[in-house]
mmCIF file of C-alpha atoms in Angstrom:
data_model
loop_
_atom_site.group_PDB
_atom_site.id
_atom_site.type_symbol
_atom_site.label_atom_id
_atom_site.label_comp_id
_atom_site.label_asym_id
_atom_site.label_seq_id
_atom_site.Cartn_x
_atom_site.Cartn_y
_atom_site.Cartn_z
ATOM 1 C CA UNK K 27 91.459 -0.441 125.075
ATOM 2 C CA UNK K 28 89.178 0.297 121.610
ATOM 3 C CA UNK K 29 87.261 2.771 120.773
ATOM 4 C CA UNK K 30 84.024 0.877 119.490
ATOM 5 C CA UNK K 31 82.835 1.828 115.689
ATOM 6 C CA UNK K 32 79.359 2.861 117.902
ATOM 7 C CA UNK K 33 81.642 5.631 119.265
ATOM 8 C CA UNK K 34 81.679 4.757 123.112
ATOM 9 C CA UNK K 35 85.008 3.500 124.292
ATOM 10 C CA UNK K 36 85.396 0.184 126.124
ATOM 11 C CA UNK K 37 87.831 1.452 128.454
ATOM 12 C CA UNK K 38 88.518 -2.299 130.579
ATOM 13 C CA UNK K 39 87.747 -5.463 129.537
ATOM 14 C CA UNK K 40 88.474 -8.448 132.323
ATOM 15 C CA UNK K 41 88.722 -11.170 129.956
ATOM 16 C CA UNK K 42 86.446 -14.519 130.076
ATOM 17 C CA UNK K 43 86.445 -15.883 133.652
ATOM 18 C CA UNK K 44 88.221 -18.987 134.176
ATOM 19 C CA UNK K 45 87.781 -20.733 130.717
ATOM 20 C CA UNK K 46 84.010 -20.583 131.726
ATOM 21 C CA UNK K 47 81.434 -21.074 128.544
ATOM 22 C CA UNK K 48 78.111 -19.933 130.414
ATOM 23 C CA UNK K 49 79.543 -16.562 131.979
ATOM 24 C CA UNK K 50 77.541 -13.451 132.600
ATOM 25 C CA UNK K 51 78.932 -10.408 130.607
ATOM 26 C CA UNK K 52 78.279 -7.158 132.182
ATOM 27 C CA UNK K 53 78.545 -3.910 130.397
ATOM 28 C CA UNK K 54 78.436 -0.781 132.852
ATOM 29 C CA UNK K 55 78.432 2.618 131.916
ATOM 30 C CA UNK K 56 79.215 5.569 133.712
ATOM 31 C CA UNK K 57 76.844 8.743 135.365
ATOM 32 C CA UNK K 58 78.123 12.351 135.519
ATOM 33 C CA UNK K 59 81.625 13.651 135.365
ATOM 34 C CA UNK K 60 82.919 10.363 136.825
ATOM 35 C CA UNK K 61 83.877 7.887 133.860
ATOM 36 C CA UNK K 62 83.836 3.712 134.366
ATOM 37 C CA UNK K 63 87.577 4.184 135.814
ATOM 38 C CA UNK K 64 85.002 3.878 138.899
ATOM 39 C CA UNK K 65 84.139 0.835 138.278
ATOM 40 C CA UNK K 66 88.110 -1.031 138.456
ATOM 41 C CA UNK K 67 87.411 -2.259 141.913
ATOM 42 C CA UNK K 68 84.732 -4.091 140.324
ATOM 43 C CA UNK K 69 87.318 -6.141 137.567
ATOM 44 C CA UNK K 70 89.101 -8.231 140.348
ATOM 45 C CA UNK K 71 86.392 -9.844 142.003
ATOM 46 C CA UNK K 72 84.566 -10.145 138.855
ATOM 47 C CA UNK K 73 85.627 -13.803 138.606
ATOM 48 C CA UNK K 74 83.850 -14.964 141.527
ATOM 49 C CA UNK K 75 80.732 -14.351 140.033
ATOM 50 C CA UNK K 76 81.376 -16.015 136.962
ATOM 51 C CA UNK K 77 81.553 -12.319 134.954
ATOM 52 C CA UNK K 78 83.355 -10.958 132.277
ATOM 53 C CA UNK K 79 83.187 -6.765 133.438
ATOM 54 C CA UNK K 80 83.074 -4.345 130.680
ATOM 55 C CA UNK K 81 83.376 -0.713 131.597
ATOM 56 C CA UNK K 82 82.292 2.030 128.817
ATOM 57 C CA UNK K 83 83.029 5.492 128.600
ATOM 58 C CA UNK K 84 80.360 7.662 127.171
ATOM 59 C CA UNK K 85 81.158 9.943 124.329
ATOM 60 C CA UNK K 86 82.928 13.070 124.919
ATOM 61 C CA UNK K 87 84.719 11.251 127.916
ATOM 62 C CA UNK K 88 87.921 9.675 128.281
ATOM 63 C CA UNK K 89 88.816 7.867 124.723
ATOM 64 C CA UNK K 90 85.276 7.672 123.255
ATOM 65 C CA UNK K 91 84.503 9.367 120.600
ATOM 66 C CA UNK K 92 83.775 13.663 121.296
ATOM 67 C CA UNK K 93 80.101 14.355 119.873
ATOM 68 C CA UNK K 94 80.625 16.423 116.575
ATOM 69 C CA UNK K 95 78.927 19.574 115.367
ATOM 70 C CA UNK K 96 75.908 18.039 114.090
ATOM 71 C CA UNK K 97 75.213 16.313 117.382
ATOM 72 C CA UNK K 98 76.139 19.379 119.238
ATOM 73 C CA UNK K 99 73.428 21.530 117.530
ATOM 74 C CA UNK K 100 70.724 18.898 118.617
ATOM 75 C CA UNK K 101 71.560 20.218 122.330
ATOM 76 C CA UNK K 102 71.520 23.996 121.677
ATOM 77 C CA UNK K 103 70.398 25.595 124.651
ATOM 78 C CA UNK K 104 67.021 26.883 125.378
ATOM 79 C CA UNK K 105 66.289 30.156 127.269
ATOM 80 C CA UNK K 106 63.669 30.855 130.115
ATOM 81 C CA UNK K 107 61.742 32.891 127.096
ATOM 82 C CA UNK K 108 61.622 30.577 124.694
ATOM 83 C CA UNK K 109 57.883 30.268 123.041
ATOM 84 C CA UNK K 110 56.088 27.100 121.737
ATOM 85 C CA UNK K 111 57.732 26.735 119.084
ATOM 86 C CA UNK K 112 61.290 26.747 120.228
ATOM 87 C CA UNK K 113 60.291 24.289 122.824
ATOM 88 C CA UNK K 114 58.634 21.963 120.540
ATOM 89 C CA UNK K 115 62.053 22.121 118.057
ATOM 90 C CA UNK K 116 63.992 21.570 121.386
ATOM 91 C CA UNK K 117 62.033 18.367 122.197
ATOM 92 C CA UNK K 118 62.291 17.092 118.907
ATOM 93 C CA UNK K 119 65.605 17.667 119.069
ATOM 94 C CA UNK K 120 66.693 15.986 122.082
ATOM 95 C CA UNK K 121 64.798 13.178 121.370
ATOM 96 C CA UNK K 122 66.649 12.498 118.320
ATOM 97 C CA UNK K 123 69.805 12.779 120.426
ATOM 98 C CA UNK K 124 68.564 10.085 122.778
ATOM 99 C CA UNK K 125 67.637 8.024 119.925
ATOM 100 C CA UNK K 126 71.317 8.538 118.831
ATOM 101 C CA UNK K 127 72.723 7.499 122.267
ATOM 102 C CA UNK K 128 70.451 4.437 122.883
ATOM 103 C CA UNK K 129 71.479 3.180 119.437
ATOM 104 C CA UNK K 130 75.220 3.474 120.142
ATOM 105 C CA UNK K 131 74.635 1.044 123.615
ATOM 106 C CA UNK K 132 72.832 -1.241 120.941
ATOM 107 C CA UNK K 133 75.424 -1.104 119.030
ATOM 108 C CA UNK K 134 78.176 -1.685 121.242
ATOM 109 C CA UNK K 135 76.369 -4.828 122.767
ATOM 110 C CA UNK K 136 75.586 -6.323 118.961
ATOM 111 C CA UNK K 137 79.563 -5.817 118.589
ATOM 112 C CA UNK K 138 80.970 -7.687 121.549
ATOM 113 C CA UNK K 139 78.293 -10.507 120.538
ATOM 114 C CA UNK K 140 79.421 -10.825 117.067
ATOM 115 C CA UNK K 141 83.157 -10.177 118.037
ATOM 116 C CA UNK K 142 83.520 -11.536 121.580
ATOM 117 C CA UNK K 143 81.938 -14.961 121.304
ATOM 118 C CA UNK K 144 79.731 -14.109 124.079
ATOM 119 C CA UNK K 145 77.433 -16.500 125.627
ATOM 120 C CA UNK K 146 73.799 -16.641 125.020
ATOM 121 C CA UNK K 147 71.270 -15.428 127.805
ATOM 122 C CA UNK K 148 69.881 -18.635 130.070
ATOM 123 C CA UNK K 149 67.583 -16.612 132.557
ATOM 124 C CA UNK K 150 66.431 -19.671 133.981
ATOM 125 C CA UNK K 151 69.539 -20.503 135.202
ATOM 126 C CA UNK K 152 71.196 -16.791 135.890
ATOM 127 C CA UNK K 153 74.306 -17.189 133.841
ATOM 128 C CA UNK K 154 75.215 -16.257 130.142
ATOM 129 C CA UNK K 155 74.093 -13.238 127.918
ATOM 130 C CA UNK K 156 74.606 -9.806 128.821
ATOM 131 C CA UNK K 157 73.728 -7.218 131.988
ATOM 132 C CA UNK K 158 74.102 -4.034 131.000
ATOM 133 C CA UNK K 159 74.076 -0.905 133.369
ATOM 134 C CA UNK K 160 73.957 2.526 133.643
ATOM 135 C CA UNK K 161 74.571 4.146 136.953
ATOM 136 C CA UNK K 162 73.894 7.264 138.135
ATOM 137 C CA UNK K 163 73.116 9.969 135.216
ATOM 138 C CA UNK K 164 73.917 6.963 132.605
ATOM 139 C CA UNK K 165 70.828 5.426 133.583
ATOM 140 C CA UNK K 166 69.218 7.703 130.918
ATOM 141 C CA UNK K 167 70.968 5.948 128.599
ATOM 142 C CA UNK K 168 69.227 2.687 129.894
ATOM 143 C CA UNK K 169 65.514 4.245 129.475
ATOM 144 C CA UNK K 170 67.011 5.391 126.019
ATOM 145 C CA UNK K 171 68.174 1.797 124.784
ATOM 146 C CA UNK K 172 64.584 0.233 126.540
ATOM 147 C CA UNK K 173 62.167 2.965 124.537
ATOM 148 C CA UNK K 174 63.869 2.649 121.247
ATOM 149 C CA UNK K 175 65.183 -0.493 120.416
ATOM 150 C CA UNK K 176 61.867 -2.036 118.915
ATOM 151 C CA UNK K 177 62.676 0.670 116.244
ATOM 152 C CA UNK K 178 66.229 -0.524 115.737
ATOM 153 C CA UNK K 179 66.678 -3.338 112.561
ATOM 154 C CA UNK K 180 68.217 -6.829 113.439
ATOM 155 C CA UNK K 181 70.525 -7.988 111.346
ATOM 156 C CA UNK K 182 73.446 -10.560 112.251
ATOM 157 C CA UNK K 183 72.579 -10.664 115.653
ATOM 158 C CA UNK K 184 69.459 -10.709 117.607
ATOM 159 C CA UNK K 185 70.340 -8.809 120.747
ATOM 160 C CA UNK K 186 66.612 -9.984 122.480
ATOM 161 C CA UNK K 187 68.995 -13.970 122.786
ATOM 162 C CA UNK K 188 71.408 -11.884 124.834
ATOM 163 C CA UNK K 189 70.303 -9.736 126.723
ATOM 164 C CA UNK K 190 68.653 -10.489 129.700
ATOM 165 C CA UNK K 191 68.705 -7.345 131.936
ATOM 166 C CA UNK K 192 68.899 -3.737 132.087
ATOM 167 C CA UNK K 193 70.192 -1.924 135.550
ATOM 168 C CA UNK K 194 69.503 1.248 136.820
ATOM 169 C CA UNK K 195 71.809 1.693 139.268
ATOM 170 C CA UNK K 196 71.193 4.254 142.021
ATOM 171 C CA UNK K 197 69.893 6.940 139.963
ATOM 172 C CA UNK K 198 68.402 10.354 140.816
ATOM 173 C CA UNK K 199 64.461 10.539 140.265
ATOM 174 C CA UNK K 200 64.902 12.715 137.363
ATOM 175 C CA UNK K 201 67.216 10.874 135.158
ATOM 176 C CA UNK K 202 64.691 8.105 135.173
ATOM 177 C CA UNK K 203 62.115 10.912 134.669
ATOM 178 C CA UNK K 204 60.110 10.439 137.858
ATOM 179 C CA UNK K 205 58.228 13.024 139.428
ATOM 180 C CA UNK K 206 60.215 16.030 142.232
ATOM 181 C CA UNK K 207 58.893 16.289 145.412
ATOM 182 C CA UNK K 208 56.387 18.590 146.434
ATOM 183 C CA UNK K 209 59.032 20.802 148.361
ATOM 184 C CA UNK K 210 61.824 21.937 147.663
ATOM 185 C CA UNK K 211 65.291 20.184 148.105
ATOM 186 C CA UNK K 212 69.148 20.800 147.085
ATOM 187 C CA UNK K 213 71.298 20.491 144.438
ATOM 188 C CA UNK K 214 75.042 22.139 144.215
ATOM 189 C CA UNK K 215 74.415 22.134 140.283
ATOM 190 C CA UNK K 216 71.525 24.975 140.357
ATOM 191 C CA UNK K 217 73.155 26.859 144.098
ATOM 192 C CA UNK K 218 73.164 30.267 142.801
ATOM 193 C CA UNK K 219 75.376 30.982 145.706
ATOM 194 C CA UNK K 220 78.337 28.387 144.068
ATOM 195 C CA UNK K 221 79.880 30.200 140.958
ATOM 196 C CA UNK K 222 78.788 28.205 137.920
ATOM 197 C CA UNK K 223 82.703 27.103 137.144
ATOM 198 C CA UNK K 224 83.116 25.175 140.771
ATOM 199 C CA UNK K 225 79.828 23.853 140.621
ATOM 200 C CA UNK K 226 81.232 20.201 139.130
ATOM 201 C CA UNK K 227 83.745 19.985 141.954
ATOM 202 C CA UNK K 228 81.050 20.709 144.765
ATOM 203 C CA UNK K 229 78.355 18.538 143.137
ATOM 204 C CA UNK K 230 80.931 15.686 143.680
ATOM 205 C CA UNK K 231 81.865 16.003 146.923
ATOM 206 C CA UNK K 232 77.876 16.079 147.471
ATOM 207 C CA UNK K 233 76.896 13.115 145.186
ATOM 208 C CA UNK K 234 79.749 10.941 146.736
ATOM 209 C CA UNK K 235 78.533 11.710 150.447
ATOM 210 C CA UNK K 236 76.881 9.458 152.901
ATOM 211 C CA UNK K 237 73.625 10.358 154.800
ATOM 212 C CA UNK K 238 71.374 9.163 157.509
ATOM 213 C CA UNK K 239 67.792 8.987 155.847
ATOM 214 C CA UNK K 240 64.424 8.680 157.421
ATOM 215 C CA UNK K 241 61.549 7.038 155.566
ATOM 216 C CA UNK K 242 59.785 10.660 154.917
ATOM 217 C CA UNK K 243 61.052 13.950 152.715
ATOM 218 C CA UNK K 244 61.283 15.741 155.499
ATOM 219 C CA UNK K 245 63.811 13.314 157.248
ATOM 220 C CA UNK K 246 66.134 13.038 154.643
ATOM 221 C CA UNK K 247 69.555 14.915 154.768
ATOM 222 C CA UNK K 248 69.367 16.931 151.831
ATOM 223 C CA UNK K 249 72.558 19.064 151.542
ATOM 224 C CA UNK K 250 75.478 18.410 153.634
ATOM 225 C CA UNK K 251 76.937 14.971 154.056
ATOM 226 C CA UNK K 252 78.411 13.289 157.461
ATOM 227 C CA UNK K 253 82.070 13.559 157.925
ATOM 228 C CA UNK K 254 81.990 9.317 159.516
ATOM 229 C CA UNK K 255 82.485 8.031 156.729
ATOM 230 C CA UNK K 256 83.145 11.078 154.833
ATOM 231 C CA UNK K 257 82.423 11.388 150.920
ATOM 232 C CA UNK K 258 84.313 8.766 148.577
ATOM 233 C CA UNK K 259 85.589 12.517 147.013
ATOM 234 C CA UNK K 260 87.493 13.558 150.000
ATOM 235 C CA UNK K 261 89.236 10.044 150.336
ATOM 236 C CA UNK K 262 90.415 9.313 146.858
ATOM 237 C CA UNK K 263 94.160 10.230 146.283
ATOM 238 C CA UNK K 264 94.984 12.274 143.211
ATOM 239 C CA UNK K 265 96.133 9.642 141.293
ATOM 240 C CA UNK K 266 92.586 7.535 141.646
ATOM 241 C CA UNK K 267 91.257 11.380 141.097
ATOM 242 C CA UNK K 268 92.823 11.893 137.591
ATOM 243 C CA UNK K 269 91.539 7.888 136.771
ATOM 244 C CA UNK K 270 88.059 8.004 137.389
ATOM 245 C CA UNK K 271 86.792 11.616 137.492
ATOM 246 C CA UNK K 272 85.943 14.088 134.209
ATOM 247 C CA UNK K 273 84.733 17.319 134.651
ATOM 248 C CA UNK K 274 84.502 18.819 131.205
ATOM 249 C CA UNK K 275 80.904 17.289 130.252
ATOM 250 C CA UNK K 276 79.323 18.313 133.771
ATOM 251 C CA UNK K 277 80.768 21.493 133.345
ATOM 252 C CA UNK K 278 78.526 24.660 131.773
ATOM 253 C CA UNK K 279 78.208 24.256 128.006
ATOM 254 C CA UNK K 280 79.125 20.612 128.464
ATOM 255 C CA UNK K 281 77.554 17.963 126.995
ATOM 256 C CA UNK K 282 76.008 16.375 130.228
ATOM 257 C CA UNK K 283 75.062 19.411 131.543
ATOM 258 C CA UNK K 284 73.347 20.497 128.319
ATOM 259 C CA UNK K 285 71.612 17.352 128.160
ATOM 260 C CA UNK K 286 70.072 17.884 132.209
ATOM 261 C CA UNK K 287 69.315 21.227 131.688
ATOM 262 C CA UNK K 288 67.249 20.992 128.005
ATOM 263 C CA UNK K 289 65.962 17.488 129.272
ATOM 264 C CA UNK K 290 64.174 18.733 132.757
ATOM 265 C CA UNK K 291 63.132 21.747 130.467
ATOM 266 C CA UNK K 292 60.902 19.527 128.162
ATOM 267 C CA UNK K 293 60.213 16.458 129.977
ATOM 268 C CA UNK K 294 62.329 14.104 127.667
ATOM 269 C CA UNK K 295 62.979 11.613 130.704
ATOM 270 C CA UNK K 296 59.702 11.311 131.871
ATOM 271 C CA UNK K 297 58.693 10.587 127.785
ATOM 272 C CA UNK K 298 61.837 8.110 127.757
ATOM 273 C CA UNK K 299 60.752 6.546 131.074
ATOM 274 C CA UNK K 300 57.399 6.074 129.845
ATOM 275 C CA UNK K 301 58.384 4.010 126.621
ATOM 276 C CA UNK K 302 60.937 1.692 128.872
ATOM 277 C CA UNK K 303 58.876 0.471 131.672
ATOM 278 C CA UNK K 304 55.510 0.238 129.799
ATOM 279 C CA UNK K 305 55.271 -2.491 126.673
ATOM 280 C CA UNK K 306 53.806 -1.560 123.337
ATOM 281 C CA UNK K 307 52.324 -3.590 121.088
ATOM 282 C CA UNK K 308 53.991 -6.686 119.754
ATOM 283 C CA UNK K 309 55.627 -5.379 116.876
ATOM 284 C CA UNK K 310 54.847 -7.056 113.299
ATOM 285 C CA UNK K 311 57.681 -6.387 111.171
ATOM 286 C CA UNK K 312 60.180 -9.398 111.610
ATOM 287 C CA UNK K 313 63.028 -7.337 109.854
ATOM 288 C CA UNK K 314 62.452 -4.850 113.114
ATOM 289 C CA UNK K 315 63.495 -5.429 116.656
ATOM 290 C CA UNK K 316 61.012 -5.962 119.680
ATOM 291 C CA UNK K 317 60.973 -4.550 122.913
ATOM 292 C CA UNK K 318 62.862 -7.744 124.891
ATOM 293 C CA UNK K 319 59.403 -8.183 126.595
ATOM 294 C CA UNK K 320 61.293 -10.649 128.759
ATOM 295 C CA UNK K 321 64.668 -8.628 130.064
ATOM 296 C CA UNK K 322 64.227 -8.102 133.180
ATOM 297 C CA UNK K 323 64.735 -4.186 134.566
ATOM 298 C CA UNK K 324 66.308 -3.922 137.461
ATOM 299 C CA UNK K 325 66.854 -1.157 139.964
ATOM 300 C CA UNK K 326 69.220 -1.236 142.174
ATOM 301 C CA UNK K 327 69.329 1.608 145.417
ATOM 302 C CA UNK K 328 71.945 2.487 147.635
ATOM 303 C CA UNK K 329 71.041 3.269 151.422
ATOM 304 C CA UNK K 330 73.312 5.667 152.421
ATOM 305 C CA UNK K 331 72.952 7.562 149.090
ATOM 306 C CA UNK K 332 72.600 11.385 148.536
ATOM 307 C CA UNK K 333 68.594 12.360 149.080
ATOM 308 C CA UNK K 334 67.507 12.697 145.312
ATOM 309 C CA UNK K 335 68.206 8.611 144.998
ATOM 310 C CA UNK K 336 65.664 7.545 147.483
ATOM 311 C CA UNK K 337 63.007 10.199 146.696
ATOM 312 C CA UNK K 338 63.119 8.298 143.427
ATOM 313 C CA UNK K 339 62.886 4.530 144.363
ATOM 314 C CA UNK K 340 59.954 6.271 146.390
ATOM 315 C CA UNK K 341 58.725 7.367 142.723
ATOM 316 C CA UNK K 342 59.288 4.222 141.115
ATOM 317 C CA UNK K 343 57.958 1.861 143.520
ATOM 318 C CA UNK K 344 54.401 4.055 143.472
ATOM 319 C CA UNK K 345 54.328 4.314 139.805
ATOM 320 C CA UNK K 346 54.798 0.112 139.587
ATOM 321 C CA UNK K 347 51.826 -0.411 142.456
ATOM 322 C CA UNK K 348 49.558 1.865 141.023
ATOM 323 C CA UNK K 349 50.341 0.817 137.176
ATOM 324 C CA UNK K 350 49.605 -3.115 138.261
ATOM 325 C CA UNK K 351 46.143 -1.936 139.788
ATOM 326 C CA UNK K 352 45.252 -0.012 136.436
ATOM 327 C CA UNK K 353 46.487 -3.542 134.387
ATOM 328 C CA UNK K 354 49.178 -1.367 132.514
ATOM 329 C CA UNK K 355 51.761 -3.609 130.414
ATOM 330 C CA UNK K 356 54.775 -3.195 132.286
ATOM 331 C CA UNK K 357 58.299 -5.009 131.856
ATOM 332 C CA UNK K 358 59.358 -6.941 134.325
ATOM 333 C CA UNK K 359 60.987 -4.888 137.472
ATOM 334 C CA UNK K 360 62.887 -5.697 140.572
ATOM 335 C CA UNK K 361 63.975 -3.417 143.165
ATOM 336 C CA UNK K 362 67.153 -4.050 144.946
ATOM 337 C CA UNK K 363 68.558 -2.490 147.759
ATOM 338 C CA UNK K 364 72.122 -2.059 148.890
ATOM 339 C CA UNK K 365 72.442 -1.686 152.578
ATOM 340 C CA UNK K 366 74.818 0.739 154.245
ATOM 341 C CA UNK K 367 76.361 2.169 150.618
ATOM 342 C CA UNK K 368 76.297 5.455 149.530
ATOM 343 C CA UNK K 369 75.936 6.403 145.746
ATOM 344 C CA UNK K 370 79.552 4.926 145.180
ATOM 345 C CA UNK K 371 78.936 1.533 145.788
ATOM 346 C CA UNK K 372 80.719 0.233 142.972
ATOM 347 C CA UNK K 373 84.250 1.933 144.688
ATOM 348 C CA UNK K 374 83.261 1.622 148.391
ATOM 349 C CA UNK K 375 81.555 -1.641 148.706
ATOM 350 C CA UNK K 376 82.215 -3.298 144.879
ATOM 351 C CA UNK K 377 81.251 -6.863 146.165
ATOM 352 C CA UNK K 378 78.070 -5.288 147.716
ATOM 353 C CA UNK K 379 77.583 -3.634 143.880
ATOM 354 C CA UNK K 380 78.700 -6.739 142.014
ATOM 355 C CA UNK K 381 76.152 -8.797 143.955
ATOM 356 C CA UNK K 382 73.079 -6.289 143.542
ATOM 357 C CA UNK K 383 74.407 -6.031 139.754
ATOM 358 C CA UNK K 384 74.476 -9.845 138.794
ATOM 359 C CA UNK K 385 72.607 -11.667 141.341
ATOM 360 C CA UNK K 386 69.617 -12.235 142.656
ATOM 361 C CA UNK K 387 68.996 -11.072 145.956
ATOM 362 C CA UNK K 388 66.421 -8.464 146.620
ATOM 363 C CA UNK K 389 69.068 -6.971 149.560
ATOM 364 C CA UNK K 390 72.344 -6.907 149.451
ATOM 365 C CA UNK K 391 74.517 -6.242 152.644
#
């Protein structure tokens, strides 16, 4: 498939459904060290739903664009000792880089409207426009796109006519910048006892486990997954492997692992999260975007998912009840809920993902 002038690399497209003229398109991109090849179970019984799937690989994955030198220095690392004013250049910094992302997604989605002949948004009857989605770690990349594209011109195409929801699908609370726990919990990425180079591998296994949750912190399973069913990792044959896993970017000095390190370090989800869920002021320039006051954001959970995924719907869901009491201006957010999946839905149970992507139930099983 094309690389996209925006950079990011539409790796499948499945084609208008059926002759249909009022389909849904849905643009998915992918989390960390996994690229959309995840998503292929999805294409098939994209049909059905009357959806045109289009899965994205992020840049420096599989035939997107690698980031360049310039972008590269925007992540420099930043050291335990670093004073105030190497962490203020390091925020600035990584914002512009998320500024940078989010405009490539805008991008990409302005293309496939001017080039694709896609379908206007008709919320009122669930069809047309575009869904896009970013699951797991790519759901920065949806907070991104929300914050910043009232700064971003429109020209041909006027994206707000299009799109008519943004997904956040099954992410951990701090890619969507929500708050940690108050104790302690587990991640394979920072186990001092894992050496740094396997850490990618082990994180995988982890991430793609299933787990019996309580409703409490302390009844969650935090590290080690159940063996019935056992991790989607342990299952996949080399082959599927090789077509939907890439380690590189996870990997030290990669670019996703540059970008969670540097981003926990100065709070640049929380800041991102912040600017997507809560609505400025209308903006008055007519030659600038808005802030698609009326896209719906969805998040969509997965039951069975690895603990840091439910700790943050916990997040979310107080942040909404308490901003509603204090009259904040918040976008419009549902909460979905897929029963029985773990964090790979989209492979284990697509229909189950498919449903809680494009339709409108608030629990899928």
């Amino acid at each position: 498939m094309s690389t996209s002038a925006s950079g990011l690399h539409v790796l499948h497209d499945s084609g208008v459904p059926n002759g249909s003229s009022d389909y849904t398109t849905l643009v998915i991109l992918h989390g960390y060290a996994w690229h959309s090849g995840i998503f292929s179970r999805l294409s098939p019984l994209a049909p059905q739903h009357n959806t045109r799937l289009v899965l994205v690989n992020r840049r420096d994955y599989p035939g997107a664009r690698p980031y360049d030198e310039v972008d590269r220095r925007l992540l420099s690392s930043l050291s335990a000792e670093a004073d105030a004013a190497e962490i203020a250049a390091a925020t600035q910094n990584i914002n512009v880089w998320m500024a940078r992302r989010a405009r490539e997604v805008y991008d990409l989605l302005t293309e496939l409207v001017k080039n694709e002949n896609v379908p206007p948004a008709a919320p009122e009857k669930t069809k047309g426009g575009i869904i896009v989605a970013g699951w797991s770690f790519g759901s920065a990349w949806m907070t991104a796109l929300l914050a910043h594209v009232a700064s971003f011109d429109v020209n041909e195409v006027d994206l707000s006519a299009y799109v008519r929801r943004v997904v956040f699908l099954d992410p951990a609370y701090h890619t969507i910048g929500l708050p940690p726990p108050d104790a302690p919990g587990y991640h394979p990425l920072f186990d001092p006892e894992i050496p740094p180079e396997d850490r990618g591998r082990a994180f995988s296994n982890w991430v793609s486990g299933y787990y019996n949750h309580g409703d409490t912190f302390e009844t969650l399973q935090k590290k080690t997954p159940l063996q019935d069913p056992p991790p989607t990792l342990s299952v996949l044959t080399p082959e599927e492997v090789a077509r939907t896993q890439c380690l590189p970017p996870g990997a030290p000095g990669g670019s996703d692992a540059l970008l969670l390190e540097i981003g926990l370090k100065v709070g640049v989800f929380a800041a991102l999260k912040d600017s997507a869920l809560y609505l400025p002021g209308r903006n008055q320039d007519s030659k600038r975007g808005d802030a698609w006051p009326n896209v719906e954001v969805r998040h969509v959970s997965c039951e069975r998912s690895v603990w840091e995924l439910p700790v943050g719907t916990w997040a979310l869901k107080k942040e909404l009840e308490t901003a509603k009491q204090n009259g904040k201006p918040l976008r419009i957010v549902k909460m979905v809920l897929i029963r029985g999946a773990n964090h790979f839905a989209p492979w284990d149970a697509p229909e189950l993902a498919l449903r809680a992507l494009v339709g409108d139930e608030d629990e899928v099983q």
